[in-house]
Amino acid sequence: MGSKIEKLLIEFARIHRFMMSFLREAVSPPYEFKEIIRQCYEIGWKSFPLISLTGFIVGFVFTKQSRPSLEDFGATSMLPALISIAIVRALAPLVTALIASGKVGSQIGAELSSMNVTEQIDAMEVSGTNPTKFLVSTRIVATTLMIPILCFYVAGIGLIGGYLSIVGKDDLSMLAFFTQVFETIAAKDVFAMVIRAVVFGFTIGFASSYVGYFSTKGTEGVGKAANSAVVSSMFLVFVEELLIVQLLALLN
Amino acid sequence: MEKNNVHIDRNEVVIHVDNVSKSFGSLHVLRDVDVKLFKGENLVVLGRSGTGKSVLIKLISGLLTPDKGHVRVLGETVNELDERALRTLRQRIGFSFQNSALYDSMTVRENLEFPLVRNKRNLSRAEINKEVEEVLEGVGLSQAINQMPSELSGGQRKRIGIARTLILRPDIMLYDEPTAGLDPITCLDINTLINEVQERFNTSSIIITHDLACAKMVGDRMVMLLDGKFERQGTFKEIFDTDDARVKSFYDYNFIV
Ligand SMILES: Nc1ncnc2c1ncn2[C@@H]1O[C@H](COP(=O)(O)OP(=O)(O)O)[C@@H](O)[C@H]1O
Ligand SMILES: [Mg+2]
């Protein structure tokens, strides 16, 4: 029992140190711009197909499922408003973050832990260069930048999915649909979406890098790291979502 | 295979592992180990697998810290340096990893540039290219410059790994099992390269191995790690001229089996 608590405390201390060294390396020159751009490409562009499909399906299915309950009240005209609120306030950031946890989180976890296993991280360290700066800071910066961008994209494609699921049923032009959507979404909703996406992006980058960087040596360490990068990213995203919802409710 | 241009200065100690102990939990790997490396010499560290040879050079390069004792390198005490000073010192220590540890997402050129551009910030593009090409030529692999590490053979990877450390012109080289897993001819090539590095750059080196042919060819002096201590030191002959069963079996394994 005592040793478990001790282990936990040591773990927290290590996370704290990792966070501090990220912050220090991220803001101090020289910057690894080229590597940040490469990571943005790896993280953002390569998640694009999967994100597109998922975003579309979520918008489509959610709208389809919501329509009957509004129909009961004869309120199908409210559908665009409902969808836009649901997508911007909750679905887009959450879907983006969960997909990215799976796709990007596992990638970062596996990459860093295999570099750790094959002593590439040690090799950077002993050549007088700084592996935290090159490997970790760049990835965290990239996820923090790319998840919000992907999130906007998911919101857009989700709304298109929503529109396409009702276009046959309600006699609603695309223009009318999107006019109603934009009338409903307030600036503060978009702001809240961006905050969420930034928090989630940072979390995914940080948790996955941490897990990969400190993975146990050995081949099975790579699989374990990829796995726990995904699990811890997703878990943290849900916890943060809960906290953010409470916080926003308080602010309103 | 006599060495010609080797200048060993036994008055100048470049590394002093001063009564160092290191344990992992209840596993006592090194116990009061004491060894010196002199300027210009090739010191071979012999020992069976798991005796702590890699731990020893990781202590020297500051990847691990000793539980007890001091590691002094080029006049600095490694385990007392702050991060910045340690980084500066490390530029003077080349570390060749057992599995080469090439950056597998980068080409050979990018691998070699990596330490150079980050440690010598004022170099121009042309100077960087020149350095990279020169060092590659030195290890005989100019043609591999645009290849990925995964396209190289084990021996080539080892050479690139050594080239990547030579590019900073280190005063000290640490080789972790440079010939492990290579065929005999490639071993010979790598051993020749190790001696060339010693002659050309006047580096002082520690070579870890359990390959006695390698030890004989590159070593000016040898030490053998037995049960966490260096119990035997000297020339090849001096080390193996003993009745100690642990030493004898080590010799027998290499030359009879
Ligand atoms: N970072 C570490 N954590 C725990 N144990 C380690 C660590 N590094 C090495 N060891 C243990 O120390 C012993 C010596 O390892 P090593 O120096 O790698 O042996 P070798 O002489 O074959 O190079 C081994 O039993 C190894 O398991
Ligand atoms: Mg070893």
Coordinates of C-alpha atoms and ligand atoms in Angstrom, one line a residue, chain B residues 50 53-55 98 176-177 208, ligand 2:
Chain B
G50 CA 25.0 -8.7 -18.1
K53 CA 29.8 -3.1 -19.3
S54 CA 27.1 -0.9 -20.9
V55 CA 26.2 0.5 -17.5
Q98 CA 25.6 -1.6 -29.7
D176 CA 29.6 -0.6 -27.0
E177 CA 30.2 -4.0 -28.5
I208 CA 33.5 -2.9 -24.8
Ligands
MG2 MG 25.8 -4.2 -23.2

